[in-house]
XYZ file of N, CA and C in Angstrom:
576
model
N 120.360 -33.419 -92.660
C 118.758 -32.549 -92.944
C 119.148 -31.991 -94.327
N 118.299 -32.019 -95.040
C 117.690 -31.858 -96.375
C 117.697 -30.481 -96.421
N 118.421 -29.848 -97.557
C 118.111 -28.084 -97.286
C 116.732 -27.925 -97.771
N 116.258 -26.818 -97.610
C 115.258 -25.831 -97.655
C 114.935 -24.365 -98.671
N 114.193 -23.875 -99.133
C 114.452 -23.080 -99.824
C 114.367 -21.732 -98.468
N 114.933 -20.974 -99.327
C 115.144 -19.781 -98.288
C 114.989 -18.109 -98.560
N 114.698 -17.249 -97.448
C 114.366 -16.424 -98.858
C 115.158 -15.770 -99.852
N 114.291 -15.603 -100.443
C 115.320 -14.739 -102.162
C 115.927 -13.875 -101.973
N 117.327 -13.882 -102.299
C 118.342 -12.813 -102.017
C 119.023 -12.446 -103.151
N 118.788 -14.127 -104.200
C 119.459 -13.782 -105.912
C 118.528 -14.097 -106.631
N 118.526 -13.502 -107.356
C 117.494 -13.932 -108.950
C 118.358 -14.441 -110.281
N 118.773 -14.978 -110.667
C 119.315 -15.385 -111.731
C 118.690 -15.605 -113.128
N 118.950 -14.661 -114.146
C 118.573 -15.334 -115.426
C 119.539 -15.789 -116.547
N 119.460 -17.156 -116.575
C 120.025 -17.207 -117.509
C 119.688 -17.619 -118.593
N 121.047 -17.198 -119.601
C 120.622 -16.907 -121.366
C 122.432 -16.447 -121.958
N 122.508 -15.924 -123.095
C 123.300 -15.629 -123.815
C 123.359 -14.668 -124.078
N 124.798 -14.037 -123.825
C 124.763 -12.591 -124.349
C 125.436 -12.503 -125.734
N 125.239 -11.220 -126.110
C 125.195 -10.882 -128.019
C 123.780 -10.620 -128.055
N 123.779 -9.745 -128.988
C 122.765 -9.158 -130.067
C 121.987 -10.454 -130.804
N 122.586 -11.232 -131.181
C 122.143 -12.823 -131.606
C 121.172 -13.626 -131.528
N 121.551 -13.558 -129.564
C 120.555 -14.559 -128.649
C 119.636 -13.625 -127.765
N 119.350 -12.429 -127.926
C 117.997 -11.771 -127.307
C 117.113 -11.709 -127.926
N 116.560 -12.416 -128.684
C 115.041 -12.586 -128.789
C 114.985 -14.444 -129.018
N 115.713 -15.028 -128.159
C 115.540 -16.319 -128.314
C 114.808 -17.274 -126.991
N 114.132 -17.928 -127.268
C 113.563 -18.911 -126.214
C 114.811 -19.034 -124.750
N 116.062 -19.719 -125.635
C 116.811 -19.909 -124.786
C 117.661 -18.863 -123.866
N 117.074 -17.414 -123.878
C 117.091 -16.477 -123.415
C 115.889 -15.864 -122.750
N 115.162 -16.990 -122.037
C 113.942 -16.387 -121.435
C 114.540 -15.901 -119.908
N 115.550 -16.531 -119.200
C 115.801 -15.807 -117.736
C 115.782 -14.343 -118.014
N 116.811 -14.073 -118.718
C 117.175 -12.727 -119.488
C 116.319 -12.205 -119.520
N 114.555 -12.560 -120.306
C 113.923 -11.467 -120.607
C 113.207 -11.615 -118.900
N 113.245 -12.364 -118.670
C 112.291 -12.199 -116.898
C 112.938 -11.146 -116.019
N 114.102 -11.441 -116.141
C 115.094 -10.259 -115.463
C 115.393 -9.379 -115.927
N 114.964 -8.886 -117.014
C 115.269 -7.169 -117.719
C 113.306 -6.521 -117.499
N 112.424 -7.425 -117.272
C 110.696 -7.262 -116.589
C 110.837 -7.217 -115.489
N 111.889 -7.620 -114.652
C 111.860 -7.544 -113.089
C 112.389 -6.059 -112.956
N 113.985 -5.879 -113.592
C 114.562 -5.018 -113.526
C 113.827 -3.371 -113.689
N 113.245 -3.466 -115.069
C 111.951 -2.513 -115.381
C 110.325 -2.422 -114.686
N 110.386 -2.940 -114.311
C 108.946 -2.808 -113.242
C 109.492 -2.535 -111.610
N 110.854 -2.595 -111.358
C 111.491 -2.120 -110.379
C 112.047 -0.779 -110.461
N 111.964 -0.327 -111.732
C 112.917 0.747 -112.066
C 114.549 1.027 -112.063
N 114.631 -0.166 -111.947
C 116.591 -0.281 -111.779
C 117.518 0.663 -113.062
N 118.065 1.566 -112.688
C 119.051 2.290 -113.562
C 120.238 1.974 -113.797
N 120.861 1.220 -112.941
C 121.942 1.110 -112.962
C 122.707 -0.440 -112.550
N 123.448 -0.979 -113.203
C 123.738 -2.472 -113.443
C 125.468 -2.440 -113.374
N 126.480 -3.171 -112.858
C 127.626 -3.456 -112.373
C 127.769 -4.302 -113.139
N 129.272 -4.574 -113.334
C 129.481 -5.459 -113.254
C 130.299 -6.700 -112.295
N 130.204 -7.624 -112.591
C 130.836 -8.162 -111.104
C 130.821 -9.726 -111.317
N 132.069 -9.992 -111.341
C 132.093 -11.544 -111.692
C 131.785 -12.551 -112.472
N 131.366 -11.844 -113.220
C 131.218 -11.978 -115.115
C 129.881 -12.008 -115.079
N 129.523 -11.077 -114.258
C 127.618 -10.976 -114.676
C 127.374 -9.710 -114.651
N 126.284 -9.224 -114.708
C 125.598 -8.204 -114.574
C 124.870 -7.875 -113.809
N 125.041 -7.143 -112.653
C 124.298 -7.379 -111.292
C 123.639 -5.921 -111.028
N 121.932 -6.039 -110.568
C 121.789 -5.205 -110.329
C 120.860 -4.816 -108.579
N 120.799 -3.961 -108.667
C 120.182 -4.041 -106.645
C 118.442 -3.748 -107.289
N 117.379 -4.459 -106.592
C 116.003 -3.564 -107.064
C 115.206 -3.827 -105.816
N 114.194 -3.074 -105.467
C 113.373 -3.115 -104.537
C 112.374 -3.735 -105.225
N 112.183 -5.244 -104.507
C 110.777 -6.251 -104.959
C 109.974 -6.525 -103.868
N 108.489 -5.751 -104.058
C 107.578 -6.129 -102.736
C 108.193 -5.773 -101.963
N 108.827 -4.246 -101.294
C 109.336 -4.097 -100.467
C 110.594 -5.029 -99.933
N 111.157 -5.244 -100.756
C 111.923 -6.336 -100.127
C 113.229 -6.063 -101.273
N 114.633 -6.010 -100.701
C 115.730 -5.899 -102.017
C 116.377 -6.973 -102.179
N 116.726 -7.523 -103.787
C 117.367 -8.659 -103.753
C 117.709 -8.256 -105.154
N 118.866 -8.945 -105.176
C 119.870 -8.742 -106.116
C 119.359 -9.459 -107.621
N 119.254 -8.780 -108.700
C 118.917 -9.767 -110.339
C 119.946 -9.524 -110.888
N 120.572 -10.682 -111.581
C 121.842 -11.385 -112.468
C 121.413 -11.642 -113.543
N 122.646 -11.047 -114.910
C 122.006 -12.036 -115.901
C 124.361 -12.365 -116.119
N 124.410 -13.910 -115.981
C 125.947 -14.294 -116.793
C 126.576 -13.733 -117.349
N 127.580 -13.278 -117.955
C 127.630 -12.842 -119.717
C 128.727 -14.322 -119.967
N 128.121 -15.214 -119.563
C 128.821 -16.165 -120.274
C 127.999 -17.190 -120.584
N 128.244 -18.115 -122.089
C 127.674 -18.845 -122.539
C 126.861 -19.965 -121.609
N 126.147 -20.630 -122.052
C 125.023 -20.589 -120.906
C 125.682 -22.197 -120.356
N 126.260 -22.913 -121.356
C 127.011 -24.079 -120.458
C 128.275 -23.697 -119.761
N 128.601 -22.450 -119.548
C 129.959 -22.471 -118.045
C 129.188 -20.957 -117.094
N 127.775 -20.949 -117.729
C 127.424 -19.818 -116.228
C 127.546 -20.480 -114.767
N 128.236 -21.737 -114.368
C 128.167 -21.675 -113.337
C 129.507 -21.054 -112.550
N 130.277 -21.000 -113.204
C 131.675 -20.283 -112.944
C 131.140 -18.660 -112.134
N 131.066 -18.453 -112.875
C 130.154 -16.777 -112.460
C 129.428 -16.918 -111.494
N 128.385 -17.328 -111.323
C 127.576 -17.773 -111.008
C 128.058 -18.119 -108.939
N 129.092 -18.975 -109.254
C 129.557 -19.610 -107.989
C 130.759 -18.303 -107.929
N 131.361 -17.409 -108.025
C 132.305 -16.286 -107.680
C 131.317 -15.208 -106.994
N 130.161 -15.219 -107.694
C 129.327 -13.816 -107.025
C 128.487 -14.483 -106.163
N 127.631 -15.835 -105.639
C 127.582 -16.083 -104.337
C 128.508 -16.141 -103.293
N 129.822 -16.599 -103.531
C 131.056 -16.704 -102.817
C 131.310 -15.435 -101.876
N 131.190 -13.874 -102.697
C 131.435 -12.354 -103.114
C 130.608 -12.352 -102.283
N 129.209 -12.995 -102.087
C 128.122 -12.404 -101.836
C 128.016 -12.710 -100.160
N 128.301 -14.143 -99.906
C 127.773 -14.740 -99.426
C 126.006 -15.063 -99.322
N 126.256 -15.860 -100.789
C 124.636 -15.955 -100.636
C 124.841 -17.262 -100.572
N 124.023 -18.113 -100.020
C 123.452 -19.856 -100.148
C 123.080 -20.176 -101.542
N 122.779 -21.256 -101.972
C 122.095 -22.080 -102.654
C 120.756 -21.909 -102.678
N 120.888 -22.201 -101.664
C 118.813 -21.912 -101.374
C 118.249 -20.620 -100.865
N 119.605 -19.948 -101.154
C 118.541 -18.291 -100.789
C 118.497 -18.185 -102.797
N 118.766 -18.846 -103.454
C 118.743 -18.311 -104.997
C 117.747 -18.796 -106.037
N 117.176 -17.805 -106.614
C 115.981 -18.294 -107.710
C 117.230 -18.464 -108.915
N 116.661 -19.276 -109.736
C 117.552 -19.548 -111.433
C 116.096 -19.793 -112.010
N 116.127 -18.555 -113.084
C 115.157 -18.552 -114.455
C 115.503 -18.928 -115.100
N 114.844 -20.172 -115.850
C 115.678 -20.493 -117.456
C 114.496 -21.489 -118.342
N 114.814 -21.141 -119.155
C 113.361 -21.945 -120.212
C 114.303 -23.477 -119.801
N 112.771 -24.369 -120.282
C 112.522 -25.477 -120.574
C 111.773 -26.201 -121.335
N 112.375 -26.610 -122.458
C 111.397 -27.358 -123.001
C 110.459 -28.529 -122.866
N 110.666 -28.963 -121.304
C 109.473 -30.022 -120.949
C 108.472 -29.631 -120.458
N 107.971 -28.153 -120.467
C 106.801 -27.755 -119.522
C 106.196 -26.550 -121.143
N 105.260 -27.134 -121.187
C 104.436 -26.847 -122.234
C 104.393 -24.796 -122.046
N 104.460 -24.225 -123.638
C 104.474 -22.992 -123.359
C 103.956 -22.501 -123.449
N 104.655 -21.083 -122.641
C 103.238 -20.081 -121.545
C 103.117 -21.099 -120.612
N 103.591 -21.306 -120.175
C 103.449 -22.457 -118.642
C 104.592 -22.585 -117.659
N 104.460 -22.161 -116.206
C 105.542 -22.175 -115.463
C 105.282 -23.260 -114.630
N 106.789 -23.585 -113.956
C 107.053 -24.403 -112.807
C 108.052 -23.975 -111.816
N 107.605 -23.825 -110.203
C 108.903 -23.282 -109.809
C 108.623 -24.878 -108.811
N 109.911 -24.942 -108.030
C 110.542 -26.460 -108.217
C 112.175 -25.694 -107.248
N 111.853 -26.733 -106.341
C 113.505 -26.776 -104.891
C 113.950 -27.737 -105.481
N 114.975 -27.630 -105.913
C 116.239 -28.651 -106.277
C 116.002 -29.892 -107.346
N 116.671 -30.722 -107.416
C 116.739 -31.483 -109.210
C 117.767 -31.707 -109.569
N 117.705 -32.399 -110.708
C 118.558 -32.621 -111.658
C 118.485 -31.713 -112.507
N 119.552 -31.711 -113.523
C 119.817 -30.735 -114.550
C 118.565 -30.898 -115.811
N 118.030 -31.848 -116.335
C 117.226 -32.723 -116.619
C 117.961 -32.246 -118.459
N 118.946 -32.486 -118.119
C 120.063 -31.779 -119.909
C 119.815 -30.210 -120.224
N 119.404 -29.252 -118.950
C 119.841 -28.299 -119.508
C 121.150 -27.628 -119.262
N 122.019 -27.175 -120.094
C 123.634 -26.859 -119.777
C 123.791 -25.944 -119.089
N 122.878 -24.702 -118.698
C 123.325 -24.189 -117.579
C 122.627 -24.430 -116.573
N 121.787 -25.050 -115.995
C 121.591 -26.046 -114.686
C 122.842 -27.032 -114.281
N 123.376 -27.936 -115.306
C 124.581 -28.971 -115.387
C 125.684 -27.886 -114.605
N 125.755 -26.517 -115.510
C 127.081 -25.436 -115.102
C 126.645 -25.290 -113.791
N 125.717 -24.385 -113.412
C 125.338 -24.236 -111.698
C 125.638 -25.839 -110.967
N 124.961 -26.627 -111.476
C 125.526 -27.850 -110.239
C 126.733 -28.144 -109.969
N 127.527 -28.540 -111.248
C 128.394 -28.686 -111.013
C 129.717 -27.607 -110.265
N 129.393 -26.672 -110.403
C 130.155 -25.624 -109.577
C 130.401 -25.187 -108.683
N 128.263 -25.047 -108.258
C 128.272 -24.882 -106.486
C 128.622 -26.404 -105.632
N 128.324 -27.676 -106.928
C 128.485 -29.103 -105.593
C 126.890 -29.047 -105.343
N 125.623 -28.331 -105.683
C 124.384 -27.949 -104.925
C 123.524 -28.004 -105.883
N 122.353 -29.241 -105.697
C 121.000 -29.073 -106.709
C 119.655 -28.449 -105.715
N 120.549 -27.779 -104.856
C 119.338 -26.847 -103.231
C 118.899 -25.848 -103.654
N 118.932 -25.080 -105.111
C 118.337 -24.024 -105.107
C 117.300 -23.930 -105.578
N 116.376 -23.245 -105.768
C 115.210 -22.463 -106.596
C 115.130 -22.571 -107.722
N 114.455 -23.179 -108.959
C 114.034 -22.967 -110.732
C 113.092 -22.361 -110.497
N 112.980 -21.486 -111.934
C 111.129 -21.064 -111.962
C 111.791 -22.017 -113.470
N 111.192 -22.422 -114.314
C 111.163 -23.491 -115.102
C 109.784 -22.754 -115.973
N 110.742 -22.015 -117.322
C 109.836 -21.024 -118.278
C 109.498 -21.546 -119.185
N 108.406 -22.097 -119.288
C 108.185 -23.543 -120.005
C 108.202 -22.524 -121.972
N 108.760 -23.108 -122.570
C 108.926 -23.065 -124.209
C 108.853 -24.213 -125.119
N 108.216 -25.452 -124.595
C 107.323 -25.813 -125.395
C 108.332 -27.081 -126.061
N 108.272 -27.879 -126.718
C 108.992 -28.860 -127.445
C 108.889 -28.689 -129.115
N 110.262 -28.658 -129.677
C 110.301 -28.348 -131.413
C 109.477 -28.703 -132.568
N 108.809 -28.455 -132.765
C 107.837 -28.847 -133.969
C 108.925 -30.271 -134.991
N 107.959 -31.166 -135.051
C 108.952 -32.037 -136.252
C 110.091 -32.799 -136.106
N 110.922 -32.474 -136.709
C 112.189 -33.196 -136.696
C 113.377 -32.248 -135.983
N 113.042 -31.035 -135.952
C 113.663 -30.256 -135.087
C 114.396 -30.490 -133.571
N 115.785 -29.954 -134.290
C 116.124 -29.598 -133.278
C 116.442 -29.028 -131.948
N 116.347 -29.646 -130.434
C 115.824 -28.746 -129.482
C 116.468 -27.106 -129.484
N 118.518 -27.605 -129.669
C 119.398 -26.656 -129.933
C 118.556 -25.324 -131.059
N 118.273 -25.722 -131.995
C 117.576 -25.009 -132.919
C 116.285 -24.259 -132.457
N 115.292 -24.964 -132.118
C 114.491 -23.983 -131.785
C 114.871 -23.610 -130.528
N 115.637 -23.415 -129.553
C 116.021 -22.956 -128.512
C 116.327 -21.611 -129.024
N 117.283 -21.127 -130.384
C 117.866 -20.338 -130.197
C 117.842 -20.028 -131.927
N 116.491 -20.164 -131.949
C 116.076 -19.032 -133.258
C 115.342 -17.984 -132.638
N 116.084 -17.371 -133.744
C 115.483 -16.156 -133.412
C 113.690 -15.793 -133.373
N 113.041 -14.977 -132.315
C 111.474 -15.259 -132.691
C 110.882 -14.121 -133.049
N 110.145 -13.644 -134.040
C 109.082 -12.732 -134.481
C 108.358 -12.789 -134.477
N 107.520 -11.140 -134.573
C 105.574 -11.592 -134.490
C 104.931 -12.250 -133.623
N 104.298 -12.850 -133.918
C 103.244 -13.483 -133.324
C 104.067 -14.220 -132.035
N 104.702 -14.970 -132.631
C 105.700 -15.598 -131.371
C 106.235 -14.664 -130.480
N 106.952 -13.576 -131.166
C 107.462 -13.103 -130.174
C 107.113 -12.300 -129.657
N 105.858 -11.738 -129.455
C 104.431 -11.275 -128.972
C 104.274 -12.198 -127.829
N 103.860 -13.315 -128.411
C 103.794 -14.138 -126.873
C 104.910 -14.552 -125.683
N 106.161 -14.629 -125.935
C 107.336 -14.655 -125.437
C 107.151 -14.052 -124.578
N 107.035 -12.224 -124.920
C 107.171 -11.374 -124.059
C 106.628 -11.169 -122.838
N 104.956 -11.378 -123.387
C 104.278 -11.683 -122.323
C 104.434 -12.645 -121.404
N 104.692 -14.280 -122.031
C 105.356 -15.181 -121.004
C 106.600 -14.255 -120.008
N 107.304 -13.743 -120.259
C 108.587 -13.103 -120.242
C 107.698 -11.753 -118.730
N 106.628 -11.244 -118.885
C 105.919 -10.620 -117.847
C 105.222 -11.460 -116.986
N 104.484 -12.646 -117.345
C 104.010 -13.469 -116.482
C 105.376 -14.179 -115.229
N 106.446 -14.506 -115.907
C 107.800 -15.615 -115.141
C 108.129 -13.985 -114.102
N 108.052 -12.786 -114.301
C 108.226 -11.528 -113.715
C 107.621 -11.941 -112.799
N 106.156 -11.552 -113.215
C 105.391 -11.695 -111.907
C 105.681 -13.135 -110.735
N 105.759 -14.091 -111.069
C 105.677 -15.528 -110.542
C 106.724 -15.159 -109.314
N 107.768 -14.424 -110.419
C 109.255 -14.262 -108.986
C 108.976 -12.961 -108.168
N 108.116 -12.342 -108.220
C 107.406 -11.149 -107.586
C 106.533 -11.653 -106.312
N 106.105 -12.933 -107.166
C 104.903 -13.508 -105.938
C 105.473 -14.457 -104.858
N 106.736 -15.004 -105.805
C 107.784 -16.006 -104.997
C 108.279 -15.284 -103.997
N 108.726 -14.178 -104.019
C 110.260 -12.927 -103.048
C 108.785 -12.576 -102.235
N 107.266 -12.232 -102.746
C 106.290 -11.419 -101.723
C 105.963 -12.693 -100.325
N 105.670 -13.753 -101.401
C 104.905 -14.577 -99.982
C 105.676 -15.905 -99.835
N 107.220 -15.817 -100.243
C 107.697 -16.969 -99.850
C 107.720 -18.303 -100.722
N 108.929 -18.523 -101.103
C 108.766 -19.501 -102.358
C 108.087 -20.602 -102.542
N 107.985 -21.579 -100.934
C 106.676 -22.772 -100.483
C 105.820 -22.139 -100.373
N 105.194 -21.001 -100.602
C 103.614 -21.028 -100.732
C 103.634 -20.545 -102.108
N 104.285 -20.219 -103.143
C 104.270 -19.452 -104.678
C 104.506 -20.715 -104.935
N 105.111 -21.892 -104.374
C 104.922 -22.524 -105.690
C 104.314 -24.355 -105.406
N 103.404 -23.617 -104.178
C 102.362 -24.616 -104.184
C 101.498 -24.529 -105.453
N 100.743 -23.071 -106.100
C 100.328 -22.441 -107.007
C 101.055 -22.816 -107.829
N 102.445 -22.995 -108.052
C 103.057 -23.359 -109.760
C 103.950 -24.303 -109.791
N 103.416 -25.684 -109.028
C 104.167 -26.492 -109.159
C 103.923 -27.195 -110.816
């Protein structure tokens, strides 16, 4: 029987640790988690399994927010370790990540599927041995001209681009809250 999305117990934001990556498109997951934590009044983060983890009350439900503290291509290890420690199944996990195949400022909720060349998703799928987790694809759009995807994703944002990215992080946090409150399936119909 195919797995189906469960209640969201863990929201993972993908990004790279370190100041130089803070304001980059590749840190869309981190930015979303930061907004969720801020809006939930989170004051305490702890280091667990190579992740920064916080408990948050979102829409009357208790969920864990987490940011892996390894580089993107190695996130699967800490994520798998944390989920084993806390007995959280893949289908109870929502991963927020940047996606160049989704137009900038738009979002897609999806359950399961491949990694579409995203190193973070590839690492998670490899370590969990499962593709059956929820994803919020945070659209960052394609790079202009002949710019490489890596350069585009890791270039620090400034000015209007940074403002637009921060607005998108708030929008993404709102979609996560909607998925927690209404259930993933219902929210995914709206954000397919």
